[in-house]
XYZ file of N, CA and C in Angstrom:
354
model
N -16.245 -25.051 -1.143
C -16.379 -23.621 -0.992
C -16.967 -23.285 0.391
N -17.940 -24.070 0.840
C -18.548 -23.830 2.148
C -17.519 -23.980 3.263
N -16.637 -24.962 3.148
C -15.588 -25.156 4.153
C -14.657 -23.950 4.196
N -14.310 -23.428 3.055
C -13.445 -22.251 2.984
C -14.084 -21.070 3.702
N -15.359 -20.834 3.425
C -16.050 -19.728 4.081
C -16.173 -19.951 5.583
N -16.429 -21.190 5.987
C -16.569 -21.445 7.425
C -15.255 -21.157 8.151
N -14.126 -21.508 7.535
C -12.823 -21.253 8.160
C -12.469 -19.769 8.143
N -12.986 -19.048 7.190
C -12.754 -17.614 7.126
C -13.448 -16.908 8.294
N -14.691 -17.277 8.545
C -15.474 -16.604 9.577
C -15.352 -17.261 10.951
N -15.033 -18.533 10.992
C -14.829 -19.249 12.259
C -13.516 -20.014 12.149
N -12.399 -19.306 12.233
C -11.102 -19.949 12.013
C -10.724 -20.870 13.168
N -9.757 -21.729 12.898
C -9.182 -22.562 13.948
C -8.156 -21.720 14.692
N -8.113 -21.913 16.012
C -7.139 -21.232 16.854
C -6.224 -22.280 17.456
N -5.018 -21.856 17.793
C -4.052 -22.730 18.439
C -3.457 -21.953 19.607
N -3.196 -22.653 20.698
C -2.561 -22.011 21.852
C -1.130 -22.530 21.947
N -0.184 -21.591 21.888
C 1.238 -21.921 21.923
C 1.913 -21.011 22.947
N 2.541 -21.596 23.933
C 3.253 -20.816 24.962
C 2.369 -19.739 25.576
N 1.094 -20.039 25.783
C 0.172 -19.079 26.375
C -0.394 -18.060 25.407
N 0.016 -18.109 24.141
C -0.492 -17.205 23.121
C -1.629 -17.887 22.364
N -2.672 -17.143 22.045
C -3.757 -17.662 21.217
C -3.562 -17.081 19.822
N -3.413 -17.990 18.853
C -3.071 -17.575 17.488
C -4.019 -18.198 16.472
N -4.177 -17.511 15.354
C -4.871 -18.120 14.224
C -4.015 -19.303 13.774
N -4.600 -20.482 13.753
C -3.828 -21.681 13.403
C -3.204 -21.549 12.017
N -3.928 -20.946 11.100
C -3.446 -20.779 9.733
C -2.212 -19.871 9.662
N -2.062 -18.968 10.625
C -0.933 -18.031 10.625
C 0.251 -18.525 11.451
N 0.056 -19.611 12.183
C 1.120 -20.085 13.076
C 2.273 -20.707 12.296
N 3.459 -20.247 12.631
C 4.710 -20.790 12.124
C 5.707 -20.645 13.266
N 6.278 -21.744 13.704
C 7.148 -21.727 14.890
C 8.283 -20.705 14.768
N 8.998 -20.728 13.659
C 10.139 -19.815 13.491
C 9.694 -18.353 13.489
N 8.582 -18.074 12.813
C 8.049 -16.719 12.777
C 7.660 -16.258 14.185
N 7.015 -17.141 14.933
C 6.633 -16.809 16.307
C 7.871 -16.488 17.141
N 8.889 -17.299 17.044
C 10.112 -17.067 17.823
C 10.766 -15.742 17.429
N 10.770 -15.405 16.150
C 11.330 -14.124 15.699
C 10.572 -12.955 16.309
N 9.228 -13.027 16.308
C 8.434 -11.939 16.883
C 8.616 -11.852 18.389
N 8.792 -12.977 19.053
C 9.012 -12.945 20.511
C 10.330 -12.244 20.833
N 11.322 -12.407 19.978
C 12.603 -11.731 20.179
C 12.458 -10.240 19.871
N 11.780 -9.920 18.787
C 11.610 -8.527 18.375
C 10.774 -7.734 19.376
N 9.696 -8.326 19.859
C 8.767 -7.649 20.777
C 8.901 -8.240 22.181
N 10.101 -8.258 22.693
C 10.534 -8.992 23.875
C 9.488 -9.127 24.986
N 8.966 -8.055 25.493
C 8.113 -8.158 26.681
C 6.622 -8.056 26.390
N 6.249 -7.828 25.173
C 4.838 -7.576 24.874
C 4.202 -8.743 24.117
N 3.770 -9.761 24.870
C 3.164 -10.937 24.254
C 1.857 -10.604 23.551
N 1.124 -9.619 24.065
C -0.116 -9.217 23.407
C 0.174 -8.644 22.023
N 1.262 -7.913 21.903
C 1.648 -7.361 20.595
C 2.064 -8.472 19.641
N 2.755 -9.495 20.166
C 3.130 -10.643 19.334
C 1.860 -11.286 18.774
N 0.868 -11.500 19.630
C -0.404 -12.077 19.174
C -1.048 -11.195 18.108
N -1.095 -9.914 18.381
C -1.739 -8.980 17.462
C -1.096 -8.999 16.083
N 0.228 -9.035 16.041
C 0.954 -9.042 14.763
C 0.688 -10.341 14.002
N 0.775 -11.459 14.689
C 0.585 -12.746 14.017
C -0.868 -12.942 13.604
N -1.810 -12.417 14.379
C -3.234 -12.647 14.124
C -3.876 -11.653 13.160
N -3.137 -10.687 12.676
C -3.774 -9.695 11.803
C -4.027 -10.264 10.412
N -5.099 -9.792 9.819
C -5.446 -10.201 8.459
C -5.991 -9.006 7.699
N -5.584 -8.870 6.455
C -6.090 -7.839 5.555
C -7.124 -8.478 4.632
N -8.270 -7.846 4.478
C -9.299 -8.433 3.625
C -8.870 -8.500 2.159
N -7.947 -7.646 1.729
C -7.444 -7.741 0.350
C -6.801 -9.110 0.098
N -6.204 -9.690 1.144
C -5.524 -10.974 0.993
C -6.483 -12.115 0.675
N -7.778 -11.871 0.797
C -8.772 -12.910 0.545
C -9.114 -13.040 -0.936
N -8.653 -12.093 -1.736
C -8.994 -12.065 -3.156
C -7.735 -12.138 -4.004
N -7.852 -12.704 -5.169
C -6.731 -12.727 -6.099
C -6.361 -11.307 -6.481
N -5.095 -11.056 -6.665
C -4.623 -9.707 -6.998
C -5.347 -9.118 -8.200
N -5.676 -9.932 -9.180
C -6.341 -9.438 -10.390
C -7.745 -8.924 -10.101
N -8.360 -9.428 -9.049
C -9.743 -9.053 -8.742
C -9.855 -7.864 -7.789
N -8.796 -7.560 -7.055
C -8.866 -6.548 -6.006
C -9.392 -5.211 -6.495
N -8.960 -4.769 -7.646
C -9.364 -3.450 -8.139
C -10.807 -3.434 -8.631
N -11.366 -4.589 -8.958
C -12.734 -4.657 -9.469
C -13.777 -4.719 -8.355
N -13.336 -4.867 -7.128
C -14.254 -5.023 -6.007
C -14.425 -3.683 -5.299
N -15.657 -3.316 -5.047
C -15.965 -2.065 -4.343
C -15.353 -2.088 -2.937
N -14.859 -0.949 -2.482
C -14.281 -0.847 -1.141
C -15.273 -1.279 -0.056
N -16.550 -0.991 -0.283
C -17.557 -1.334 0.723
C -17.625 -2.846 0.953
N -17.301 -3.637 -0.065
C -17.322 -5.095 0.087
C -16.265 -5.527 1.094
N -15.080 -4.944 0.999
C -14.019 -5.266 1.961
C -14.441 -4.910 3.380
N -15.131 -3.794 3.536
C -15.599 -3.365 4.855
C -16.652 -4.324 5.400
N -17.598 -4.708 4.576
C -18.659 -5.617 5.017
C -18.071 -6.964 5.436
N -17.171 -7.495 4.638
C -16.530 -8.769 4.973
C -15.698 -8.635 6.244
N -14.925 -7.564 6.346
C -14.096 -7.342 7.540
C -14.924 -7.220 8.800
N -16.030 -6.500 8.737
C -16.893 -6.355 9.908
C -17.521 -7.691 10.298
N -17.918 -8.488 9.317
C -18.488 -9.808 9.613
C -17.437 -10.720 10.237
N -16.217 -10.691 9.705
C -15.133 -11.498 10.276
C -14.859 -11.074 11.713
N -14.816 -9.781 11.946
C -14.582 -9.243 13.291
C -15.599 -9.818 14.281
N -16.879 -9.740 13.939
C -17.930 -10.234 14.839
C -17.833 -11.746 15.041
N -17.584 -12.472 13.975
C -17.497 -13.929 14.079
C -16.278 -14.369 14.889
N -15.137 -13.732 14.651
C -13.940 -14.078 15.415
C -14.162 -13.800 16.896
N -14.795 -12.680 17.199
C -15.057 -12.313 18.590
C -15.897 -13.397 19.274
N -16.941 -13.848 18.607
C -17.804 -14.904 19.164
C -17.057 -16.234 19.270
N -16.271 -16.571 18.261
C -15.518 -17.830 18.267
C -14.500 -17.871 19.398
N -13.806 -16.754 19.603
C -12.823 -16.696 20.688
C -13.500 -16.818 22.055
N -14.614 -16.133 22.229
C -15.340 -16.196 23.502
C -15.849 -17.610 23.762
N -16.270 -18.289 22.706
C -16.779 -19.649 22.840
C -15.665 -20.636 23.174
N -14.541 -20.528 22.492
C -13.446 -21.483 22.678
C -12.625 -21.198 23.938
N -12.529 -19.930 24.326
C -11.700 -19.542 25.477
C -12.521 -18.696 26.455
N -13.503 -19.293 27.124
C -14.382 -18.511 28.005
C -13.665 -17.871 29.198
N -12.495 -18.399 29.572
C -11.760 -17.859 30.715
C -10.737 -16.799 30.331
N -10.645 -16.479 29.052
C -9.689 -15.468 28.590
C -10.451 -14.253 28.072
N -9.804 -13.098 28.181
C -10.379 -11.864 27.642
C -9.542 -11.431 26.445
N -10.231 -10.971 25.397
C -9.546 -10.578 24.170
C -9.875 -9.147 23.790
N -8.897 -8.515 23.210
C -9.075 -7.196 22.606
C -9.144 -7.425 21.104
N -10.220 -6.949 20.499
C -10.412 -7.098 19.060
C -10.030 -5.790 18.375
N -9.546 -5.905 17.153
C -9.155 -4.728 16.391
C -9.751 -4.827 14.993
N -10.370 -3.745 14.560
C -10.893 -3.648 13.198
C -10.634 -2.227 12.704
N -10.161 -2.119 11.483
C -9.971 -0.800 10.894
C -10.216 -0.872 9.398
N -10.884 0.157 8.896
C -11.024 0.292 7.452
C -10.615 1.709 7.044
N -9.781 2.340 7.871
C -9.345 3.706 7.598
C -8.338 3.779 6.459
N -7.429 2.820 6.370
C -6.420 2.800 5.311
C -6.763 1.660 4.370
N -7.501 1.957 3.322
C -8.001 0.911 2.436
C -6.987 0.474 1.385
N -5.710 0.841 1.558
C -4.695 0.366 0.625
C -4.561 -1.154 0.678
N -4.890 -1.737 1.819
C -4.805 -3.193 1.972
C -6.128 -3.780 2.431
N -7.202 -3.053 2.269
C -8.510 -3.528 2.720
C -8.661 -3.343 4.208
N -9.739 -3.843 4.734
C -9.954 -3.793 6.176
C -8.904 -4.653 6.864
N -8.616 -4.312 8.109
C -7.665 -5.078 8.903
C -8.399 -5.582 10.136
N -8.228 -6.874 10.428
C -8.823 -7.475 11.610
C -7.690 -8.137 12.379
N -7.730 -8.029 13.696
C -6.742 -8.699 14.523
C -7.301 -8.850 15.932
N -6.567 -9.597 16.747
C -6.951 -9.741 18.156
C -5.742 -10.123 18.979
N -5.852 -9.882 20.273
C -4.850 -10.327 21.234
C -5.524 -10.467 22.592
N -4.859 -11.205 23.460
C -5.383 -11.365 24.811
C -5.159 -10.095 25.621
N -6.065 -9.854 26.548
C -5.878 -8.785 27.527
C -5.268 -9.469 28.746
N -4.061 -9.075 29.066
C -3.326 -9.713 30.166
C -3.307 -8.790 31.366
N -3.311 -9.405 32.552
C -3.187 -8.639 33.796
C -1.785 -8.040 33.851
N -1.711 -6.818 34.327
C -0.414 -6.144 34.398
C 0.295 -6.488 35.661
């Protein structure tokens, strides 16, 4: 259980073709599909692949029994931990972090992408 929590808050990252991705979300075919769909915007490709909904962390049967505030607290903690983990692992890269709890139909949403020079 401790390992599961550690990976939730300090996930493994993988760098593929200059993209920094959540290792757990990486799938070669999926990445190639998004690169075709979002042709010139690599930051958007990262953002799409790296997004996570806090509802996905719980079994469907439990989602309705959990207070909305719990999803927010977990999402905010993940946001802060991911930000620190990315800065630690990639000190020469800059990242844009995203957190939202405005649409709670799917829980909080956390994502990130690199900030690239234009």
